[in-house]
Amino acid sequence: MSTFTIIGGGIAGASIAYHLVKSGYPVTVYDRLDKGQATSASAGIICPWVSQRRNQKWYRLVREGARYYPHFIKQLEGITQLSTGYRKNGAICLFKDNHIQQLAYDRISAKQVDAPEMGKVIKMTKQQVKAMHPYLTDSYPAVFVEGGGQVNGEKLLSALKAGIRHYGGQWLEQAKKPTEIEDTVIYTAGAWSREHYQQPNIKHQRAELLHFKFLAADQQAETPVVMGLGPMYIVETEKNNFAIGTTHEDTDAFNSDPSREGQHYLYDQATRYFPDTRIENQTVAVGLRPFTRDSLPYIGYVKDNNFVVNGLGSSGLTAAPVIGREVANYLTGRETVLDLNDYAYF
Ligand SMILES: Cc1cc2nc3c(=O)[nH]c(=O)nc-3n(C[C@H](O)[C@H](O)[C@H](O)COP(=O)(O)OP(=O)(O)OC[C@H]3O[C@@H](n4cnc5c(N)ncnc54)[C@H](O)[C@@H]3O)c2cc1C
């Protein structure tokens, strides 16, 4: 029977390890907990249908990812008794005016045929937005997508670690360089991939996310995810606590300290979306998002028994669990739902 060594314990490595070990294969994960790990900084939004990206290979992957989430979480939380913070409260997508709202509604609702899990798609007036999310600005109309959800990257990772151990896998918090004698080695090293291979060429983007709390807020119900104008988004991380993001900075550096400029920019955005509320307890999370040139994840062998999964980009929390399922099936000779050749492209 094959044994698997996994180098990198972010969401990519943990998801693959979990699915392999659940199927009875010996797995050891090495994770050295680099500062800037993308998974623990992530906003964790699971709502791929609203994206304007046209790359069909990417869309098939994230659509399948969102479809798989409820089943995956139920199983994982069931065996570990740990919360992953997963919830499906829908997504409010804001648009500049009614014309853009209509175009977006047509574009998003057209995807329902192939993705019934996205639930209802509803046009909302500014007043309806305010009624659903009382602290949010009433400046913009919206499209509501019922199936939108979110997960907490850090909690999900803890649950996966517990799940891997539950099925007999090993998780070692240390760096790893593979030796000759090992069987299959899976590299899921995120932004740090160039220590191991040059192709596929993985770059990274520094992203900052501002966490804050409402001052004296009395909001009761959990709010949906908010997809703001342009690339902005907002998630409620716990009662009356929110995160807004993100910044996008292409870089070769591995600096994961928060920046003053990033914090100011995100604070300005927060006051734009929550104009009537004072915010406090600001902290900034910084993650290094791994990207390929075309922003399409790479999933495939790079040589002999070395397999790579990387470049999960902005949608890695959405895609990783299903990638874990598919890669485990592929490497153990079982059928896959996705054609993984689509992602082994160099
Ligand atoms: C601010 C932010 C917001 C995001 N929001 C969302 C979102 O809303 N929805 C969504 O779907 N996605 C989101 N993403 C994207 C998602 O978080 C990433 O795509 C995903 O986490 C990448 O996971 P990964 O496992 O490839 O890399 P990482 O999580 O970075 O993990 C790589 C791990 O490999 C380890 N490692 C590297 N080399 C070695 C070695 N030699 N030995 C041992 N360990 C090693 C590192 O220490 C690290 O722990 C966001 C990302 C960021 C940064």
CSV table of C-alpha atoms and ligand atoms in Angstrom, one decimal:
chain,number,residue,atom,x,y,z
A,1,MET,CA,0.0,0.0,0.0
A,2,SER,CA,1.3,3.5,-0.9
A,3,THR,CA,2.3,5.8,1.9
A,4,PHE,CA,2.0,9.6,1.6
A,5,THR,CA,4.2,12.4,2.9
A,6,ILE,CA,2.6,15.8,2.7
A,7,ILE,CA,4.7,19.0,2.9
A,8,GLY,CA,2.7,22.0,4.0
A,9,GLY,CA,-0.3,21.9,6.4
A,10,GLY,CA,-2.5,24.7,5.1
A,11,ILE,CA,-6.0,23.9,3.8
A,12,ALA,CA,-4.6,22.2,0.7
A,13,GLY,CA,-2.3,19.7,2.5
A,14,ALA,CA,-4.8,19.2,5.4
A,15,SER,CA,-7.7,18.4,3.0
A,16,ILE,CA,-5.7,15.9,1.0
A,17,ALA,CA,-4.3,14.2,4.1
A,18,TYR,CA,-7.8,14.0,5.6
A,19,HIS,CA,-9.3,12.3,2.6
A,20,LEU,CA,-6.3,9.9,2.1
A,21,VAL,CA,-6.2,8.8,5.8
A,22,LYS,CA,-10.0,8.4,5.9
A,23,SER,CA,-9.7,5.9,3.0
A,24,GLY,CA,-7.1,3.9,5.1
A,25,TYR,CA,-3.8,5.1,3.7
A,26,PRO,CA,-0.8,6.0,5.9
A,27,VAL,CA,-0.2,9.7,5.8
A,28,THR,CA,2.2,12.1,7.5
A,29,VAL,CA,1.8,15.9,7.3
A,30,TYR,CA,4.7,18.2,8.0
A,31,ASP,CA,3.8,21.8,8.7
A,32,ARG,CA,6.2,24.4,10.0
A,33,LEU,CA,3.6,27.1,10.7
A,34,ASP,CA,5.1,29.9,8.7
A,35,LYS,CA,3.9,33.4,9.6
A,36,GLY,CA,1.7,34.5,6.7
A,37,GLN,CA,0.0,31.1,6.2
A,38,ALA,CA,-2.9,32.0,3.9
A,39,THR,CA,-5.4,29.6,5.4
A,40,SER,CA,-5.5,31.0,8.9
A,41,ALA,CA,-5.7,34.6,7.6
A,42,SER,CA,-8.5,33.8,5.2
A,43,ALA,CA,-12.0,35.4,5.2
A,44,GLY,CA,-13.5,32.0,4.3
A,45,ILE,CA,-16.3,33.1,2.0
A,46,ILE,CA,-17.9,30.2,0.1
A,47,CYS,CA,-19.8,31.9,-2.7
A,48,PRO,CA,-18.2,31.2,-6.1
A,49,TRP,CA,-21.3,31.8,-8.3
A,50,VAL,CA,-21.1,35.6,-8.1
A,51,SER,CA,-17.6,35.9,-9.5
A,52,GLN,CA,-17.3,37.4,-13.0
A,53,ARG,CA,-14.4,35.2,-13.9
A,54,ARG,CA,-15.0,33.3,-17.1
A,55,ASN,CA,-12.4,30.5,-16.8
A,56,GLN,CA,-14.5,27.4,-17.0
A,57,LYS,CA,-11.9,25.1,-15.4
A,58,TRP,CA,-11.7,27.3,-12.4
A,59,TYR,CA,-15.5,27.6,-12.2
A,60,ARG,CA,-16.0,23.8,-12.3
A,61,LEU,CA,-13.6,23.4,-9.5
A,62,VAL,CA,-15.1,26.1,-7.2
A,63,ARG,CA,-18.7,25.1,-8.0
A,64,GLU,CA,-17.9,21.5,-7.1
A,65,GLY,CA,-16.1,22.9,-4.0
A,66,ALA,CA,-19.2,24.8,-2.8
A,67,ARG,CA,-21.5,21.8,-3.6
A,68,TYR,CA,-19.3,19.5,-1.5
A,69,TYR,CA,-19.0,21.8,1.6
A,70,PRO,CA,-22.1,20.9,3.6
A,71,HIS,CA,-21.5,17.1,3.3
A,72,PHE,CA,-17.8,17.5,4.1
A,73,ILE,CA,-18.4,19.8,7.1
A,74,LYS,CA,-21.1,17.5,8.5
A,75,GLN,CA,-18.8,14.5,8.4
A,76,LEU,CA,-15.8,16.4,9.8
A,77,GLU,CA,-17.6,18.1,12.6
A,78,GLY,CA,-19.4,14.8,13.4
A,79,ILE,CA,-16.2,12.8,14.0
A,80,THR,CA,-14.2,15.6,15.7
A,81,GLN,CA,-17.0,17.3,17.6
A,82,LEU,CA,-15.3,20.6,16.7
A,83,SER,CA,-16.9,23.6,15.1
A,84,THR,CA,-15.4,24.9,11.8
A,85,GLY,CA,-17.5,28.1,11.9
A,86,TYR,CA,-19.2,27.0,8.7
A,87,ARG,CA,-22.6,28.6,8.2
A,88,LYS,CA,-24.8,29.3,5.2
A,89,ASN,CA,-26.5,32.6,5.9
A,90,GLY,CA,-26.5,33.8,2.3
A,91,ALA,CA,-24.6,36.5,0.6
A,92,ILE,CA,-25.6,40.1,-0.1
A,93,CYS,CA,-23.9,41.4,-3.2
A,94,LEU,CA,-24.0,45.2,-3.5
A,95,PHE,CA,-24.0,47.0,-6.8
A,96,LYS,CA,-23.5,50.7,-7.7
A,97,ASP,CA,-27.0,51.2,-9.2
A,98,ASN,CA,-30.1,49.5,-10.5
A,99,HIS,CA,-28.8,49.0,-14.0
A,100,ILE,CA,-25.7,47.1,-12.8
A,101,GLN,CA,-27.8,45.2,-10.3
A,102,GLN,CA,-30.1,43.9,-13.1
A,103,LEU,CA,-27.1,42.8,-15.2
A,104,ALA,CA,-25.6,41.0,-12.2
A,105,TYR,CA,-28.9,39.4,-11.4
A,106,ASP,CA,-29.2,38.0,-14.9
A,107,ARG,CA,-25.6,36.8,-14.9
A,108,ILE,CA,-25.8,35.2,-11.4
A,109,SER,CA,-29.3,33.6,-11.7
A,110,ALA,CA,-28.3,32.0,-15.1
A,111,LYS,CA,-25.9,29.8,-13.1
A,112,GLN,CA,-28.7,28.3,-11.0
A,113,VAL,CA,-29.5,25.6,-13.6
A,114,ASP,CA,-26.1,24.0,-13.1
A,115,ALA,CA,-25.7,24.9,-9.4
A,116,PRO,CA,-29.0,24.4,-7.6
A,117,GLU,CA,-27.1,24.5,-4.3
A,118,MET,CA,-26.8,28.3,-4.7
A,119,GLY,CA,-30.5,28.5,-3.7
A,120,LYS,CA,-32.7,31.4,-4.4
A,121,VAL,CA,-31.3,34.5,-6.1
A,122,ILE,CA,-33.3,37.7,-5.2
A,123,LYS,CA,-33.0,41.3,-6.2
A,124,MET,CA,-33.0,43.6,-3.1
A,125,THR,CA,-33.8,47.3,-2.8
A,126,LYS,CA,-31.6,49.5,-0.6
A,127,GLN,CA,-34.3,49.3,2.1
A,128,GLN,CA,-34.4,45.5,2.0
A,129,VAL,CA,-30.6,45.4,2.3
A,130,LYS,CA,-30.9,47.6,5.4
A,131,ALA,CA,-33.6,45.4,6.9
A,132,MET,CA,-31.4,42.3,6.5
A,133,HIS,CA,-28.2,43.9,7.7
A,134,PRO,CA,-29.1,46.8,9.9
A,135,TYR,CA,-25.6,48.3,10.3
A,136,LEU,CA,-24.8,48.2,6.6
A,137,THR,CA,-24.9,51.3,4.4
A,138,ASP,CA,-28.3,51.8,2.6
A,139,SER,CA,-26.5,53.4,-0.4
A,140,TYR,CA,-26.6,50.4,-2.7
A,141,PRO,CA,-29.1,47.9,-4.2
A,142,ALA,CA,-28.1,44.2,-4.0
A,143,VAL,CA,-28.6,40.7,-5.2
A,144,PHE,CA,-29.0,38.1,-2.5
A,145,VAL,CA,-27.7,34.6,-3.0
A,146,GLU,CA,-29.3,32.2,-0.5
A,147,GLY,CA,-26.6,29.5,-0.7
A,148,GLY,CA,-23.6,31.8,0.1
A,149,GLY,CA,-21.7,30.8,3.2
A,150,GLN,CA,-18.5,31.2,5.2
A,151,VAL,CA,-16.1,29.1,7.2
A,152,ASN,CA,-13.4,29.9,9.7
A,153,GLY,CA,-10.0,28.9,8.2
A,154,GLU,CA,-8.2,28.5,11.5
A,155,LYS,CA,-11.0,26.4,13.1
A,156,LEU,CA,-11.4,24.3,9.9
A,157,LEU,CA,-7.7,23.6,10.0
A,158,SER,CA,-7.9,22.5,13.7
A,159,ALA,CA,-10.8,20.3,12.9
A,160,LEU,CA,-8.9,18.7,10.0
A,161,LYS,CA,-5.9,18.1,12.2
A,162,ALA,CA,-8.1,16.4,14.7
A,163,GLY,CA,-9.8,14.4,11.9
A,164,ILE,CA,-6.5,13.2,10.5
A,165,ARG,CA,-5.3,12.0,13.9
A,166,HIS,CA,-8.7,10.4,14.5
A,167,TYR,CA,-8.2,8.2,11.4
A,168,GLY,CA,-4.6,7.4,12.5
A,169,GLY,CA,-2.6,9.9,10.4
A,170,GLN,CA,0.4,11.9,11.8
A,171,TRP,CA,0.7,15.7,11.9
A,172,LEU,CA,4.1,17.0,12.7
A,173,GLU,CA,4.7,20.7,13.4
A,174,GLN,CA,8.2,20.8,11.8
A,175,ALA,CA,9.9,21.6,8.5
A,176,LYS,CA,10.4,18.7,6.1
A,177,LYS,CA,12.8,18.0,3.2
A,178,PRO,CA,12.0,14.6,1.6
A,179,THR,CA,14.6,11.9,1.4
A,180,GLU,CA,15.1,9.4,-1.5
A,181,ILE,CA,13.3,6.5,0.2
A,182,GLU,CA,9.9,8.0,0.5
A,183,ASP,CA,6.9,6.9,-1.4
A,184,THR,CA,4.6,9.6,-2.8
A,185,VAL,CA,5.4,13.1,-1.7
A,186,ILE,CA,2.7,15.8,-2.0
A,187,TYR,CA,3.9,19.4,-1.9
A,188,THR,CA,1.3,21.8,-0.6
A,189,ALA,CA,3.7,24.5,0.5
A,190,GLY,CA,1.7,27.6,-0.6
A,191,ALA,CA,3.7,30.7,-1.0
A,192,TRP,CA,6.9,28.9,0.0
A,193,SER,CA,6.9,26.5,-3.0
A,194,ARG,CA,10.1,27.8,-4.6
A,195,GLU,CA,12.1,26.1,-1.9
A,196,HIS,CA,11.1,22.8,-3.5
A,197,TYR,CA,10.5,23.4,-7.2
A,198,GLN,CA,10.5,26.1,-9.9
A,199,GLN,CA,7.7,24.8,-12.1
A,200,PRO,CA,4.8,25.4,-11.7
A,201,ASN,CA,5.8,28.9,-11.0
A,202,ILE,CA,4.0,30.0,-7.9
A,203,LYS,CA,3.9,33.7,-7.0
A,204,HIS,CA,2.2,35.2,-4.0
A,205,GLN,CA,0.2,38.2,-3.1
A,206,ARG,CA,0.2,39.8,0.4
A,207,ALA,CA,-3.4,40.3,1.6
A,208,GLU,CA,-4.5,42.2,4.7
A,209,LEU,CA,-7.8,41.8,6.4
A,210,LEU,CA,-9.1,44.2,9.1
A,211,HIS,CA,-10.9,42.7,12.0
A,212,PHE,CA,-13.0,44.9,14.2
A,213,LYS,CA,-15.9,45.1,16.6
A,214,PHE,CA,-18.9,47.3,16.7
A,215,LEU,CA,-19.1,49.7,19.6
A,216,ALA,CA,-22.1,49.0,21.8
A,217,ALA,CA,-23.8,47.1,19.0
A,218,ASP,CA,-27.0,45.3,19.8
A,219,GLN,CA,-27.4,43.2,16.7
A,220,GLN,CA,-29.0,39.9,17.4
A,221,ALA,CA,-29.2,37.8,14.2
A,222,GLU,CA,-26.1,36.5,12.3
A,223,THR,CA,-25.6,38.5,9.2
A,224,PRO,CA,-25.0,37.2,5.7
A,225,VAL,CA,-21.6,37.6,3.9
A,226,VAL,CA,-21.4,41.0,2.1
A,227,MET,CA,-19.7,41.2,-1.3
A,228,GLY,CA,-19.1,45.0,-1.7
A,229,LEU,CA,-18.2,47.0,-4.7
A,230,GLY,CA,-15.1,46.0,-6.5
A,231,PRO,CA,-13.0,43.5,-4.6
A,232,MET,CA,-14.2,44.4,-1.1
A,233,TYR,CA,-16.0,41.9,1.2
A,234,ILE,CA,-17.2,41.7,4.8
A,235,VAL,CA,-17.8,38.7,7.0
A,236,GLU,CA,-19.2,38.5,10.5
A,237,THR,CA,-16.6,36.5,12.4
A,238,GLU,CA,-18.5,36.2,15.6
A,239,LYS,CA,-21.4,38.2,17.2
A,240,ASN,CA,-20.8,41.9,16.4
A,241,ASN,CA,-17.3,41.2,15.2
A,242,PHE,CA,-16.5,41.7,11.5
A,243,ALA,CA,-13.6,41.4,9.1
A,244,ILE,CA,-13.3,43.5,5.9
A,245,GLY,CA,-10.8,42.9,3.2
A,246,THR,CA,-8.6,42.8,1.4
A,247,THR,CA,-5.5,44.5,0.1
A,248,HIS,CA,-3.7,42.9,-2.9
A,249,GLU,CA,0.0,43.4,-3.1
A,250,ASP,CA,2.1,41.3,-5.5
A,251,THR,CA,5.5,40.7,-3.8
A,252,ASP,CA,8.5,38.5,-3.6
A,253,ALA,CA,9.0,39.2,0.1
A,254,PHE,CA,7.7,37.1,2.9
A,255,ASN,CA,6.8,40.0,5.2
A,256,SER,CA,3.6,39.3,7.1
A,257,ASP,CA,3.6,42.2,9.5
A,258,PRO,CA,0.5,44.4,9.2
A,259,SER,CA,1.1,47.8,7.5
A,260,ARG,CA,-0.2,51.2,8.6
A,261,GLU,CA,-1.3,52.0,5.0
A,262,GLY,CA,-3.3,48.7,4.8
A,263,GLN,CA,-5.0,49.3,8.1
A,264,HIS,CA,-5.9,52.9,7.1
A,265,TYR,CA,-7.3,51.9,3.8
A,266,LEU,CA,-9.4,49.1,5.3
A,267,TYR,CA,-10.6,51.3,8.1
A,268,ASP,CA,-11.8,53.8,5.5
A,269,GLN,CA,-13.6,51.0,3.7
A,270,ALA,CA,-15.2,49.9,6.9
A,271,THR,CA,-16.5,53.3,7.7
A,272,ARG,CA,-17.9,53.5,4.1
A,273,TYR,CA,-19.9,50.3,4.5
A,274,PHE,CA,-20.9,50.9,8.2
A,275,PRO,CA,-21.3,54.7,8.2
A,276,ASP,CA,-23.4,55.0,11.4
A,277,THR,CA,-21.4,52.8,13.7
A,278,ARG,CA,-18.3,53.3,15.7
A,279,ILE,CA,-15.8,50.5,15.4
A,280,GLU,CA,-13.2,49.4,17.9
A,281,ASN,CA,-10.6,46.7,18.7
A,282,GLN,CA,-9.0,46.8,15.3
A,283,THR,CA,-6.5,44.1,14.4
A,284,VAL,CA,-5.1,43.1,11.0
A,285,ALA,CA,-4.5,39.6,9.8
A,286,VAL,CA,-2.0,39.2,6.9
A,287,GLY,CA,-1.8,36.2,4.6
A,288,LEU,CA,0.3,35.3,1.6
A,289,ARG,CA,-2.0,34.0,-1.2
A,290,PRO,CA,-0.3,31.6,-3.6
A,291,PHE,CA,-1.1,32.2,-7.3
A,292,THR,CA,-0.2,30.8,-10.6
A,293,ARG,CA,0.2,33.0,-13.7
A,294,ASP,CA,-3.4,32.3,-14.9
A,295,SER,CA,-4.8,32.1,-11.3
A,296,LEU,CA,-5.8,28.5,-12.0
A,297,PRO,CA,-4.7,26.0,-9.3
A,298,TYR,CA,-2.0,23.5,-10.3
A,299,ILE,CA,-2.8,19.9,-9.4
A,300,GLY,CA,-0.5,17.3,-10.8
A,301,TYR,CA,2.9,15.5,-10.8
A,302,VAL,CA,6.0,17.5,-11.2
A,303,LYS,CA,8.4,14.5,-11.4
A,304,ASP,CA,8.4,10.8,-10.5
A,305,ASN,CA,6.5,10.4,-7.2
A,306,ASN,CA,6.3,14.2,-6.5
A,307,PHE,CA,2.8,15.6,-6.7
A,308,VAL,CA,2.0,19.3,-6.3
A,309,VAL,CA,-1.2,21.2,-5.3
A,310,ASN,CA,-0.7,24.9,-5.2
A,311,GLY,CA,-1.8,28.3,-6.6
A,312,LEU,CA,-5.2,28.2,-4.9
A,313,GLY,CA,-5.4,32.0,-5.1
A,314,SER,CA,-8.4,33.8,-3.7
A,315,SER,CA,-10.7,30.8,-3.7
A,316,GLY,CA,-8.6,28.2,-1.8
A,317,LEU,CA,-10.9,27.8,1.1
A,318,THR,CA,-13.7,27.1,-1.3
A,319,ALA,CA,-11.8,24.7,-3.5
A,320,ALA,CA,-9.5,22.8,-1.1
A,321,PRO,CA,-11.9,20.3,0.4
A,322,VAL,CA,-13.1,19.0,-3.0
A,323,ILE,CA,-9.5,19.1,-4.2
A,324,GLY,CA,-8.6,16.9,-1.2
A,325,ARG,CA,-11.3,14.4,-2.1
A,326,GLU,CA,-10.4,14.3,-5.8
A,327,VAL,CA,-6.6,14.1,-5.3
A,328,ALA,CA,-7.1,11.3,-2.7
A,329,ASN,CA,-9.2,9.4,-5.2
A,330,TYR,CA,-6.8,10.0,-8.1
A,331,LEU,CA,-3.7,9.0,-6.2
A,332,THR,CA,-5.3,5.8,-5.0
A,333,GLY,CA,-6.7,4.7,-8.4
A,334,ARG,CA,-10.3,5.6,-7.8
A,335,GLU,CA,-12.7,7.5,-10.0
A,336,THR,CA,-12.8,11.3,-9.8
A,337,VAL,CA,-15.7,13.7,-10.5
A,338,LEU,CA,-13.4,16.4,-11.9
A,339,ASP,CA,-11.0,15.8,-14.7
A,340,LEU,CA,-7.7,16.5,-12.9
A,341,ASN,CA,-5.8,16.7,-16.2
A,342,ASP,CA,-7.4,20.2,-16.6
A,343,TYR,CA,-5.2,21.4,-13.7
A,344,ALA,CA,-1.9,19.6,-14.6
A,345,TYR,CA,-1.1,22.1,-17.3
A,346,PHE,CA,2.6,22.9,-17.6
B,1,LIG,C1,-6.6,37.6,3.6
B,1,LIG,C2,-7.1,36.4,2.8
B,1,LIG,C3,-8.5,36.2,2.6
B,1,LIG,C4,-8.9,35.1,1.8
B,1,LIG,N1,-10.3,34.9,1.7
B,1,LIG,C5,-10.7,33.8,1.1
B,1,LIG,C6,-12.1,33.6,1.0
B,1,LIG,O1,-12.9,34.4,1.4
B,1,LIG,N2,-12.6,32.5,0.3
B,1,LIG,C7,-11.7,31.5,-0.2
B,1,LIG,O2,-12.2,30.5,-0.7
B,1,LIG,N3,-10.4,31.7,-0.1
B,1,LIG,C8,-9.9,32.8,0.5
B,1,LIG,N4,-8.5,33.1,0.6
B,1,LIG,C9,-7.6,32.2,-0.1
B,1,LIG,C10,-7.2,30.9,0.7
B,1,LIG,O3,-7.0,31.3,2.0
B,1,LIG,C11,-5.9,30.3,0.1
B,1,LIG,O4,-6.1,30.0,-1.3
B,1,LIG,C12,-5.5,29.0,0.8
B,1,LIG,O5,-5.6,29.2,2.2
B,1,LIG,C13,-4.2,28.5,0.4
B,1,LIG,O6,-3.9,27.3,1.1
B,1,LIG,P1,-2.6,26.6,1.0
B,1,LIG,O7,-2.7,25.3,1.8
B,1,LIG,O8,-2.2,26.4,-0.5
B,1,LIG,O9,-1.4,27.5,1.6
B,1,LIG,P2,-1.2,28.0,3.1
B,1,LIG,O10,-2.4,28.1,3.8
B,1,LIG,O11,-0.3,29.2,3.0
B,1,LIG,O12,-0.3,26.8,3.7
B,1,LIG,C14,1.0,26.5,3.3
B,1,LIG,C15,1.7,25.8,4.5
B,1,LIG,O13,2.8,25.1,4.1
B,1,LIG,C16,3.8,25.2,5.1
B,1,LIG,N5,5.1,24.9,4.6
B,1,LIG,C17,5.8,25.5,3.5
B,1,LIG,N6,7.0,24.9,3.3
B,1,LIG,C18,7.1,23.9,4.2
B,1,LIG,C19,8.1,22.9,4.5
B,1,LIG,N7,9.2,22.8,3.8
B,1,LIG,N8,7.9,22.1,5.6
B,1,LIG,C20,6.8,22.2,6.3
B,1,LIG,N9,5.8,23.1,6.1
B,1,LIG,C21,6.0,23.9,5.0
B,1,LIG,C22,3.6,26.7,5.6
B,1,LIG,O14,4.2,26.9,6.9
B,1,LIG,C23,2.1,26.8,5.6
B,1,LIG,O15,1.6,26.5,6.8
B,1,LIG,C24,-8.0,34.2,1.3
B,1,LIG,C25,-6.6,34.3,1.5
B,1,LIG,C26,-6.2,35.4,2.3
B,1,LIG,C27,-4.7,35.6,2.5
